[in-house]
Amino acid sequence: MANNSVSGNTWARGVKDGVAIALGYLSVSFSFGILAVSCGLNWWQAVLVSVCNLTSAGQVAGVGIMGASGSLMEMIISQLVINIRYSLMSVSLSQKTDSSMTLFNRALLGFGITDEIFGVSMAADHDIGKHYLSGLIFLPFWGWTLGTLLGAVLGSILPERLTTSLSIGIYGMFIAIVLPVTRKSKRILIVVMMSVILSLILRYVSIFSFISGNFATVISAVIAAFIGAFILPDDTKSATEATQLSSNKEI
Amino acid sequence: MGNKFWIYLLVMALTTYLIRSVPFCLFRQKIRNKKLQNFFDYIPYAVLTSMTVPAIFTSEAGIVSGIAAFAVACILAYKNKSLLIVAVFSVLVSLVAGFLPL
């Protein structure tokens, strides 16, 4: 067990380690802000969504459901599936926390576990204390909020032709996250191709037209990931290894 | 959206929060089943993919802009360019494509 006298496990060190994450979040959340406004949210609603959720893919799906007046069940299921990976990260990170972390601290700091916060915490050469983790979450949270504010405000005042193009930016980022990983893992490439095919089938084959677009997203992803993990023959390289090789990670 | 925004926001934030915090507060065991671990590793990529296709083609920017942005994003992502670079160029290309007389 490390304690707080270890220089690496301090608030200041956490803040420092969070700078790069915060800068990355600025641009992703800017795109999210633009998209949220184009889905029909006000600028302050977009900011509130970011403040309360701190996650990219889940928020993109969430504002889509809000804009389409989807059901609350749709909202819950889409958030569950898209964000279920956080449960696994929380379980892993929980084993690396030190004794300074009370149940109350956990309940509070659990909010800030994103892909990048998790990645940096797991890479640290010391146990994770409450000061370090809160420092690490600090700047990325504000970067995420500020980026959303900028995107949403600009999205509200810029001409429509510009904002419709800008709202495509977040999909570009999604591609930038997925594609490099498919080059490193054939298994993930297959999963991604299946996800594309299933998504198109569920959206455009008329017998599936009773399924909403948001459910189609979730169903396609779950089936594709399930086939990749349980049906395809075993791969030598695990998915975790491949994703660790990836330079781009998503929030 | 009106008052329903607050209900959406509450449901969304609570779901996302509980997914993160409940395991962080309660569980101390690692998942040892490799296939289950793989399944959870694949989910983000599968989700981001099904969120992008076909949405990128059906956005209000139009299908021509969508195809252009998709192509440029794929090329740049294949060359391991950063998120920001990929986003900026796909936006620029979709903007230019929007002015094409197609």
mmCIF file of C-alpha atoms in Angstrom:
data_model
loop_
_atom_site.group_PDB
_atom_site.id
_atom_site.type_symbol
_atom_site.label_atom_id
_atom_site.label_comp_id
_atom_site.label_asym_id
_atom_site.label_seq_id
_atom_site.Cartn_x
_atom_site.Cartn_y
_atom_site.Cartn_z
ATOM 1 C CA MET A 1 0.000 0.000 0.000
ATOM 2 C CA ALA A 2 1.330 3.414 -0.894
ATOM 3 C CA ASN A 3 0.425 6.405 1.221
ATOM 4 C CA ASN A 4 0.058 10.080 0.479
ATOM 5 C CA SER A 5 3.665 10.905 1.281
ATOM 6 C CA VAL A 6 4.573 9.185 -1.990
ATOM 7 C CA SER A 7 5.194 12.070 -4.374
ATOM 8 C CA GLY A 8 3.404 10.387 -7.261
ATOM 9 C CA ASN A 9 0.178 9.999 -5.324
ATOM 10 C CA THR A 10 -0.730 13.665 -4.759
ATOM 11 C CA TRP A 11 -3.406 16.048 -5.997
ATOM 12 C CA ALA A 12 -0.860 18.205 -7.826
ATOM 13 C CA ARG A 13 0.577 15.204 -9.639
ATOM 14 C CA GLY A 14 -2.943 14.099 -10.564
ATOM 15 C CA VAL A 15 -3.733 17.530 -12.003
ATOM 16 C CA LYS A 16 -0.503 17.456 -14.005
ATOM 17 C CA ASP A 17 -1.265 14.003 -15.394
ATOM 18 C CA GLY A 18 -4.722 15.255 -16.384
ATOM 19 C CA VAL A 19 -3.548 18.135 -18.609
ATOM 20 C CA ALA A 20 -3.149 16.069 -21.776
ATOM 21 C CA ILE A 21 -6.493 14.356 -21.235
ATOM 22 C CA ALA A 22 -8.219 17.708 -20.736
ATOM 23 C CA LEU A 23 -6.804 19.075 -23.996
ATOM 24 C CA GLY A 24 -8.034 16.022 -25.880
ATOM 25 C CA TYR A 25 -11.483 16.370 -24.328
ATOM 26 C CA LEU A 26 -11.767 19.994 -25.480
ATOM 27 C CA SER A 27 -11.997 19.024 -29.121
ATOM 28 C CA VAL A 28 -14.233 15.976 -28.664
ATOM 29 C CA SER A 29 -16.668 17.868 -26.447
ATOM 30 C CA PHE A 30 -16.638 20.807 -28.878
ATOM 31 C CA SER A 31 -17.959 18.436 -31.542
ATOM 32 C CA PHE A 32 -20.452 17.047 -29.065
ATOM 33 C CA GLY A 33 -21.683 20.581 -28.279
ATOM 34 C CA ILE A 34 -22.286 21.261 -31.962
ATOM 35 C CA LEU A 35 -24.103 17.949 -32.401
ATOM 36 C CA ALA A 36 -26.240 18.447 -29.273
ATOM 37 C CA VAL A 37 -27.469 21.830 -30.523
ATOM 38 C CA SER A 38 -28.213 20.342 -33.939
ATOM 39 C CA CYS A 39 -30.310 17.682 -32.140
ATOM 40 C CA GLY A 40 -32.458 20.482 -30.737
ATOM 41 C CA LEU A 41 -30.923 21.147 -27.307
ATOM 42 C CA ASN A 42 -30.197 24.656 -25.985
ATOM 43 C CA TRP A 43 -26.579 25.530 -25.265
ATOM 44 C CA TRP A 44 -27.111 25.233 -21.513
ATOM 45 C CA GLN A 45 -28.848 21.883 -21.905
ATOM 46 C CA ALA A 46 -25.849 20.596 -23.867
ATOM 47 C CA VAL A 47 -23.516 21.820 -21.109
ATOM 48 C CA LEU A 48 -25.660 20.201 -18.414
ATOM 49 C CA VAL A 49 -25.585 16.875 -20.253
ATOM 50 C CA SER A 50 -21.766 17.036 -20.273
ATOM 51 C CA VAL A 51 -21.522 18.127 -16.629
ATOM 52 C CA CYS A 52 -23.771 15.284 -15.492
ATOM 53 C CA ASN A 53 -22.398 12.472 -17.674
ATOM 54 C CA LEU A 54 -18.743 12.969 -18.703
ATOM 55 C CA THR A 55 -18.815 10.399 -21.508
ATOM 56 C CA SER A 56 -18.786 10.849 -25.290
ATOM 57 C CA ALA A 57 -20.532 7.976 -27.044
ATOM 58 C CA GLY A 58 -23.223 7.745 -24.369
ATOM 59 C CA GLN A 59 -23.928 11.463 -24.651
ATOM 60 C CA VAL A 60 -24.117 11.368 -28.452
ATOM 61 C CA ALA A 61 -26.677 8.570 -28.219
ATOM 62 C CA GLY A 62 -28.426 10.383 -25.360
ATOM 63 C CA VAL A 63 -28.978 13.683 -27.165
ATOM 64 C CA GLY A 64 -30.096 11.694 -30.220
ATOM 65 C CA ILE A 65 -32.789 10.057 -28.101
ATOM 66 C CA MET A 66 -33.781 13.430 -26.608
ATOM 67 C CA GLY A 67 -33.995 14.993 -30.076
ATOM 68 C CA ALA A 68 -36.088 12.107 -31.423
ATOM 69 C CA SER A 69 -38.323 12.115 -28.300
ATOM 70 C CA GLY A 70 -37.380 8.503 -27.646
ATOM 71 C CA SER A 71 -38.622 6.500 -24.690
ATOM 72 C CA LEU A 72 -36.950 6.474 -21.283
ATOM 73 C CA MET A 73 -36.418 2.738 -21.656
ATOM 74 C CA GLU A 74 -34.452 3.475 -24.837
ATOM 75 C CA MET A 75 -32.377 5.965 -22.865
ATOM 76 C CA ILE A 76 -31.617 3.496 -20.069
ATOM 77 C CA ILE A 77 -30.764 0.554 -22.328
ATOM 78 C CA SER A 78 -28.588 2.585 -24.688
ATOM 79 C CA GLN A 79 -26.640 4.129 -21.780
ATOM 80 C CA LEU A 80 -26.270 0.722 -20.121
ATOM 81 C CA VAL A 81 -24.860 -0.959 -23.205
ATOM 82 C CA ILE A 82 -22.684 1.916 -24.396
ATOM 83 C CA ASN A 83 -21.234 2.564 -20.950
ATOM 84 C CA ILE A 84 -21.056 -0.960 -19.526
ATOM 85 C CA ARG A 85 -17.301 -0.946 -20.090
ATOM 86 C CA TYR A 86 -17.012 1.557 -17.237
ATOM 87 C CA SER A 87 -18.175 -1.144 -14.826
ATOM 88 C CA LEU A 88 -15.176 -3.251 -15.768
ATOM 89 C CA MET A 89 -12.810 -0.321 -15.459
ATOM 90 C CA SER A 90 -14.275 0.509 -12.050
ATOM 91 C CA VAL A 91 -13.738 -3.058 -10.870
ATOM 92 C CA SER A 92 -10.092 -3.027 -12.022
ATOM 93 C CA LEU A 93 -9.353 0.453 -10.695
ATOM 94 C CA SER A 94 -10.971 -0.367 -7.370
ATOM 95 C CA GLN A 95 -8.228 -2.942 -6.803
ATOM 96 C CA LYS A 96 -5.524 -0.349 -7.296
ATOM 97 C CA THR A 97 -6.881 2.222 -4.831
ATOM 98 C CA ASP A 98 -5.071 2.802 -1.544
ATOM 99 C CA SER A 99 -6.415 2.955 1.996
ATOM 100 C CA SER A 100 -7.091 6.716 1.816
ATOM 101 C CA MET A 101 -10.165 5.938 -0.294
ATOM 102 C CA THR A 102 -13.340 5.786 1.817
ATOM 103 C CA LEU A 103 -16.689 4.537 0.559
ATOM 104 C CA PHE A 104 -17.814 8.172 0.297
ATOM 105 C CA ASN A 105 -14.753 9.040 -1.830
ATOM 106 C CA ARG A 106 -15.476 6.092 -4.076
ATOM 107 C CA ALA A 107 -19.095 7.113 -4.538
ATOM 108 C CA LEU A 108 -17.939 10.617 -5.475
ATOM 109 C CA LEU A 109 -14.919 9.831 -7.644
ATOM 110 C CA GLY A 110 -16.601 6.929 -9.427
ATOM 111 C CA PHE A 111 -18.371 9.606 -11.476
ATOM 112 C CA GLY A 112 -15.099 10.555 -13.145
ATOM 113 C CA ILE A 113 -13.936 7.166 -14.419
ATOM 114 C CA THR A 114 -13.531 7.572 -18.181
ATOM 115 C CA ASP A 115 -11.402 5.555 -20.612
ATOM 116 C CA GLU A 116 -8.506 8.003 -20.328
ATOM 117 C CA ILE A 117 -8.711 8.559 -16.555
ATOM 118 C CA PHE A 118 -8.750 4.787 -16.163
ATOM 119 C CA GLY A 119 -5.868 4.330 -18.595
ATOM 120 C CA VAL A 120 -3.625 6.876 -16.845
ATOM 121 C CA SER A 121 -4.508 5.525 -13.380
ATOM 122 C CA MET A 122 -3.711 1.955 -14.362
ATOM 123 C CA ALA A 123 -0.422 3.041 -15.957
ATOM 124 C CA ALA A 124 0.705 4.906 -12.813
ATOM 125 C CA ASP A 125 3.527 3.222 -10.881
ATOM 126 C CA HIS A 126 1.814 3.794 -7.522
ATOM 127 C CA ASP A 127 -1.460 2.970 -5.814
ATOM 128 C CA ILE A 128 -4.279 5.411 -6.477
ATOM 129 C CA GLY A 129 -5.314 7.642 -3.584
ATOM 130 C CA LYS A 130 -8.281 9.986 -3.335
ATOM 131 C CA HIS A 131 -6.097 13.076 -3.794
ATOM 132 C CA TYR A 132 -4.409 11.815 -6.936
ATOM 133 C CA LEU A 133 -7.645 10.580 -8.499
ATOM 134 C CA SER A 134 -9.558 13.788 -7.775
ATOM 135 C CA GLY A 135 -6.637 15.790 -9.205
ATOM 136 C CA LEU A 136 -6.599 13.597 -12.284
ATOM 137 C CA ILE A 137 -10.335 14.086 -12.893
ATOM 138 C CA PHE A 138 -10.249 17.858 -12.235
ATOM 139 C CA LEU A 139 -8.960 19.328 -15.523
ATOM 140 C CA PRO A 140 -10.533 16.758 -17.880
ATOM 141 C CA PHE A 141 -13.933 17.515 -16.296
ATOM 142 C CA TRP A 142 -13.530 21.248 -16.941
ATOM 143 C CA GLY A 143 -12.097 20.607 -20.412
ATOM 144 C CA TRP A 144 -15.113 18.489 -21.241
ATOM 145 C CA THR A 145 -17.492 21.159 -19.912
ATOM 146 C CA LEU A 146 -15.747 24.116 -21.554
ATOM 147 C CA GLY A 147 -15.476 22.355 -24.932
ATOM 148 C CA THR A 148 -19.182 21.570 -24.842
ATOM 149 C CA LEU A 149 -19.996 25.181 -23.987
ATOM 150 C CA LEU A 150 -17.879 26.502 -26.875
ATOM 151 C CA GLY A 151 -19.320 23.994 -29.353
ATOM 152 C CA ALA A 152 -22.903 24.562 -28.260
ATOM 153 C CA VAL A 153 -22.661 28.380 -28.295
ATOM 154 C CA LEU A 154 -20.906 28.446 -31.660
ATOM 155 C CA GLY A 155 -23.393 25.881 -32.956
ATOM 156 C CA SER A 156 -26.210 28.238 -31.967
ATOM 157 C CA ILE A 157 -24.820 31.310 -33.777
ATOM 158 C CA LEU A 158 -22.986 29.918 -36.815
ATOM 159 C CA PRO A 159 -24.865 29.519 -40.122
ATOM 160 C CA GLU A 160 -26.637 26.192 -40.555
ATOM 161 C CA ARG A 161 -24.519 25.079 -43.477
ATOM 162 C CA LEU A 162 -21.456 25.289 -41.257
ATOM 163 C CA THR A 163 -22.984 23.592 -38.196
ATOM 164 C CA THR A 164 -24.369 20.652 -40.156
ATOM 165 C CA SER A 165 -20.848 19.999 -41.429
ATOM 166 C CA LEU A 166 -19.317 20.566 -38.003
ATOM 167 C CA SER A 167 -21.722 18.047 -36.487
ATOM 168 C CA ILE A 168 -20.123 15.400 -38.701
ATOM 169 C CA GLY A 169 -16.833 15.961 -36.872
ATOM 170 C CA ILE A 170 -17.687 13.672 -33.988
ATOM 171 C CA TYR A 171 -18.262 10.767 -36.380
ATOM 172 C CA GLY A 172 -14.813 11.482 -37.813
ATOM 173 C CA MET A 173 -13.438 11.133 -34.295
ATOM 174 C CA PHE A 174 -15.266 7.849 -33.802
ATOM 175 C CA ILE A 175 -13.668 6.555 -36.998
ATOM 176 C CA ALA A 176 -10.283 7.772 -35.740
ATOM 177 C CA ILE A 177 -10.769 5.710 -32.579
ATOM 178 C CA VAL A 178 -11.970 2.509 -34.241
ATOM 179 C CA LEU A 179 -9.974 2.210 -37.444
ATOM 180 C CA PRO A 180 -6.409 2.117 -36.044
ATOM 181 C CA VAL A 181 -7.421 -0.694 -33.666
ATOM 182 C CA THR A 182 -8.854 -2.774 -36.521
ATOM 183 C CA ARG A 183 -5.425 -2.685 -38.119
ATOM 184 C CA LYS A 184 -3.905 -4.290 -35.041
ATOM 185 C CA SER A 185 -6.525 -6.894 -34.287
ATOM 186 C CA LYS A 186 -8.198 -8.973 -36.983
ATOM 187 C CA ARG A 187 -10.780 -9.994 -34.437
ATOM 188 C CA ILE A 188 -11.814 -6.397 -33.812
ATOM 189 C CA LEU A 189 -11.855 -5.809 -37.579
ATOM 190 C CA ILE A 190 -14.375 -8.646 -37.930
ATOM 191 C CA VAL A 191 -16.448 -7.321 -35.033
ATOM 192 C CA VAL A 192 -16.484 -3.841 -36.593
ATOM 193 C CA MET A 193 -17.479 -5.171 -40.042
ATOM 194 C CA MET A 194 -20.294 -7.200 -38.480
ATOM 195 C CA SER A 195 -21.434 -4.148 -36.585
ATOM 196 C CA VAL A 196 -21.625 -2.165 -39.845
ATOM 197 C CA ILE A 197 -23.579 -4.895 -41.631
ATOM 198 C CA LEU A 198 -26.004 -5.504 -38.750
ATOM 199 C CA SER A 199 -26.533 -1.782 -38.275
ATOM 200 C CA LEU A 200 -27.412 -1.361 -41.970
ATOM 201 C CA ILE A 201 -29.715 -4.411 -41.967
ATOM 202 C CA LEU A 202 -31.589 -3.290 -38.852
ATOM 203 C CA ARG A 203 -31.985 0.218 -40.239
ATOM 204 C CA TYR A 204 -32.970 -0.545 -43.829
ATOM 205 C CA VAL A 205 -34.528 -4.019 -44.050
ATOM 206 C CA SER A 206 -38.226 -3.319 -43.742
ATOM 207 C CA ILE A 207 -39.133 -6.199 -41.415
ATOM 208 C CA PHE A 208 -36.924 -4.550 -38.787
ATOM 209 C CA SER A 209 -38.474 -1.111 -39.208
ATOM 210 C CA PHE A 210 -40.241 -1.429 -35.839
ATOM 211 C CA ILE A 211 -36.816 -1.107 -34.166
ATOM 212 C CA SER A 212 -35.813 2.497 -33.525
ATOM 213 C CA GLY A 213 -32.454 3.782 -34.716
ATOM 214 C CA ASN A 214 -31.070 3.939 -31.175
ATOM 215 C CA PHE A 215 -32.037 0.374 -30.373
ATOM 216 C CA ALA A 216 -30.609 -0.723 -33.728
ATOM 217 C CA THR A 217 -27.256 0.774 -32.689
ATOM 218 C CA VAL A 218 -27.256 -1.107 -29.419
ATOM 219 C CA ILE A 219 -28.499 -4.435 -30.804
ATOM 220 C CA SER A 220 -25.954 -4.394 -33.664
ATOM 221 C CA ALA A 221 -23.091 -3.702 -31.275
ATOM 222 C CA VAL A 222 -24.058 -6.368 -28.754
ATOM 223 C CA ILE A 223 -24.530 -9.079 -31.402
ATOM 224 C CA ALA A 224 -21.273 -8.172 -33.158
ATOM 225 C CA ALA A 225 -19.275 -8.150 -29.903
ATOM 226 C CA PHE A 226 -20.940 -11.374 -28.769
ATOM 227 C CA ILE A 227 -20.074 -13.208 -31.991
ATOM 228 C CA GLY A 228 -16.522 -11.873 -31.817
ATOM 229 C CA ALA A 229 -16.004 -13.016 -28.239
ATOM 230 C CA PHE A 230 -17.965 -16.269 -28.032
ATOM 231 C CA ILE A 231 -18.603 -17.665 -31.522
ATOM 232 C CA LEU A 232 -15.407 -17.001 -33.473
ATOM 233 C CA PRO A 233 -12.511 -19.370 -32.769
ATOM 234 C CA ASP A 234 -9.953 -18.203 -30.219
ATOM 235 C CA ASP A 235 -7.500 -15.545 -31.224
ATOM 236 C CA THR A 236 -3.939 -15.515 -29.969
ATOM 237 C CA LYS A 237 -3.897 -11.800 -29.243
ATOM 238 C CA SER A 238 -6.462 -10.645 -26.713
ATOM 239 C CA ALA A 239 -8.566 -7.594 -27.322
ATOM 240 C CA THR A 240 -7.041 -5.859 -24.343
ATOM 241 C CA GLU A 241 -3.573 -6.134 -25.854
ATOM 242 C CA ALA A 242 -4.768 -4.718 -29.150
ATOM 243 C CA THR A 243 -6.533 -1.801 -27.514
ATOM 244 C CA GLN A 244 -3.470 -1.001 -25.460
ATOM 245 C CA LEU A 245 -1.530 -0.661 -28.684
ATOM 246 C CA SER A 246 -3.993 1.908 -29.909
ATOM 247 C CA SER A 247 -2.842 5.493 -29.746
ATOM 248 C CA ASN A 248 -6.337 6.938 -29.749
ATOM 249 C CA LYS A 249 -8.713 6.122 -26.958
ATOM 250 C CA GLU A 250 -12.230 7.308 -26.546
ATOM 251 C CA ILE A 251 -13.682 8.908 -23.484
ATOM 252 C CA MET B 1 -38.391 19.126 -25.514
ATOM 253 C CA GLY B 2 -39.594 21.293 -22.593
ATOM 254 C CA ASN B 3 -39.851 19.687 -19.166
ATOM 255 C CA LYS B 4 -39.051 16.270 -20.568
ATOM 256 C CA PHE B 5 -35.419 17.386 -20.882
ATOM 257 C CA TRP B 6 -35.039 17.172 -17.110
ATOM 258 C CA ILE B 7 -36.437 13.649 -16.975
ATOM 259 C CA TYR B 8 -34.148 12.539 -19.823
ATOM 260 C CA LEU B 9 -31.175 14.193 -18.121
ATOM 261 C CA LEU B 10 -31.931 12.576 -14.761
ATOM 262 C CA VAL B 11 -32.429 9.091 -16.214
ATOM 263 C CA MET B 12 -29.334 9.365 -18.402
ATOM 264 C CA ALA B 13 -27.039 10.757 -15.708
ATOM 265 C CA LEU B 14 -28.257 8.293 -13.083
ATOM 266 C CA THR B 15 -27.756 5.289 -15.382
ATOM 267 C CA THR B 16 -24.263 6.418 -16.370
ATOM 268 C CA TYR B 17 -23.336 7.233 -12.776
ATOM 269 C CA LEU B 18 -24.531 3.928 -11.339
ATOM 270 C CA ILE B 19 -22.685 1.929 -14.017
ATOM 271 C CA ARG B 20 -19.445 3.527 -12.843
ATOM 272 C CA SER B 21 -19.905 3.940 -9.134
ATOM 273 C CA VAL B 22 -21.635 0.773 -7.983
ATOM 274 C CA PRO B 23 -18.791 -1.498 -9.146
ATOM 275 C CA PHE B 24 -16.227 1.011 -7.846
ATOM 276 C CA CYS B 25 -17.828 0.900 -4.403
ATOM 277 C CA LEU B 26 -18.621 -2.800 -4.184
ATOM 278 C CA PHE B 27 -16.527 -5.132 -6.297
ATOM 279 C CA ARG B 28 -12.951 -6.134 -5.714
ATOM 280 C CA GLN B 29 -12.715 -9.163 -7.986
ATOM 281 C CA LYS B 30 -11.229 -9.128 -11.463
ATOM 282 C CA ILE B 31 -13.121 -10.712 -14.315
ATOM 283 C CA ARG B 32 -11.186 -13.884 -15.079
ATOM 284 C CA ASN B 33 -13.277 -15.249 -17.933
ATOM 285 C CA LYS B 34 -11.255 -14.258 -21.012
ATOM 286 C CA LYS B 35 -14.162 -14.500 -23.438
ATOM 287 C CA LEU B 36 -16.329 -12.307 -21.258
ATOM 288 C CA GLN B 37 -13.435 -9.861 -20.945
ATOM 289 C CA ASN B 38 -13.086 -9.826 -24.738
ATOM 290 C CA PHE B 39 -16.816 -9.203 -25.125
ATOM 291 C CA PHE B 40 -16.549 -6.097 -22.963
ATOM 292 C CA ASP B 41 -13.417 -4.989 -24.801
ATOM 293 C CA TYR B 42 -15.185 -5.251 -28.157
ATOM 294 C CA ILE B 43 -18.341 -3.394 -27.121
ATOM 295 C CA PRO B 44 -16.934 0.169 -27.392
ATOM 296 C CA TYR B 45 -15.626 -0.409 -30.921
ATOM 297 C CA ALA B 46 -18.832 -2.114 -32.016
ATOM 298 C CA VAL B 47 -20.918 0.697 -30.492
ATOM 299 C CA LEU B 48 -18.885 3.524 -32.035
ATOM 300 C CA THR B 49 -19.155 1.748 -35.397
ATOM 301 C CA SER B 50 -22.913 1.238 -35.312
ATOM 302 C CA MET B 51 -23.310 4.842 -34.129
ATOM 303 C CA THR B 52 -21.290 6.112 -37.084
ATOM 304 C CA VAL B 53 -22.781 3.940 -39.839
ATOM 305 C CA PRO B 54 -25.250 4.869 -41.214
ATOM 306 C CA ALA B 55 -25.655 8.100 -39.177
ATOM 307 C CA ILE B 56 -22.756 9.854 -40.909
ATOM 308 C CA PHE B 57 -24.508 9.363 -44.279
ATOM 309 C CA THR B 58 -27.971 10.401 -43.141
ATOM 310 C CA SER B 59 -27.072 13.626 -41.282
ATOM 311 C CA GLU B 60 -28.556 16.965 -42.298
ATOM 312 C CA ALA B 61 -25.337 17.765 -44.138
ATOM 313 C CA GLY B 62 -26.530 15.364 -46.870
ATOM 314 C CA ILE B 63 -25.259 12.096 -48.264
ATOM 315 C CA VAL B 64 -22.561 13.629 -50.506
ATOM 316 C CA SER B 65 -21.013 15.451 -47.541
ATOM 317 C CA GLY B 66 -21.393 12.280 -45.494
ATOM 318 C CA ILE B 67 -19.594 10.069 -48.001
ATOM 319 C CA ALA B 68 -16.811 12.646 -48.438
ATOM 320 C CA ALA B 69 -16.318 13.004 -44.682
ATOM 321 C CA PHE B 70 -16.405 9.227 -44.196
ATOM 322 C CA ALA B 71 -13.779 8.638 -46.903
ATOM 323 C CA VAL B 72 -11.409 11.309 -45.611
ATOM 324 C CA ALA B 73 -11.844 10.170 -42.007
ATOM 325 C CA CYS B 74 -11.047 6.568 -42.995
ATOM 326 C CA ILE B 75 -7.920 7.546 -44.918
ATOM 327 C CA LEU B 76 -6.568 9.794 -42.141
ATOM 328 C CA ALA B 77 -7.498 7.344 -39.379
ATOM 329 C CA TYR B 78 -5.771 4.581 -41.325
ATOM 330 C CA LYS B 79 -2.646 6.746 -41.269
ATOM 331 C CA ASN B 80 -2.997 7.028 -37.468
ATOM 332 C CA LYS B 81 -3.691 10.761 -37.481
ATOM 333 C CA SER B 82 -4.974 12.250 -34.223
ATOM 334 C CA LEU B 83 -8.666 12.626 -33.366
ATOM 335 C CA LEU B 84 -8.463 16.370 -33.874
ATOM 336 C CA ILE B 85 -6.842 16.167 -37.318
ATOM 337 C CA VAL B 86 -9.351 13.543 -38.489
ATOM 338 C CA ALA B 87 -12.273 15.607 -37.204
ATOM 339 C CA VAL B 88 -11.060 18.902 -38.684
ATOM 340 C CA PHE B 89 -10.445 17.452 -42.140
ATOM 341 C CA SER B 90 -13.684 15.484 -42.277
ATOM 342 C CA VAL B 91 -15.568 18.660 -41.352
ATOM 343 C CA LEU B 92 -13.722 20.708 -43.991
ATOM 344 C CA VAL B 93 -14.330 18.107 -46.691
ATOM 345 C CA SER B 94 -18.012 17.764 -45.824
ATOM 346 C CA LEU B 95 -18.294 21.547 -45.952
ATOM 347 C CA VAL B 96 -16.689 21.725 -49.397
ATOM 348 C CA ALA B 97 -18.780 18.782 -50.639
ATOM 349 C CA GLY B 98 -21.885 20.645 -49.485
ATOM 350 C CA PHE B 99 -21.172 23.338 -52.075
ATOM 351 C CA LEU B 100 -20.741 20.869 -54.950
ATOM 352 C CA PRO B 101 -23.539 21.003 -57.539
ATOM 353 C CA LEU B 102 -24.626 17.373 -56.985
#
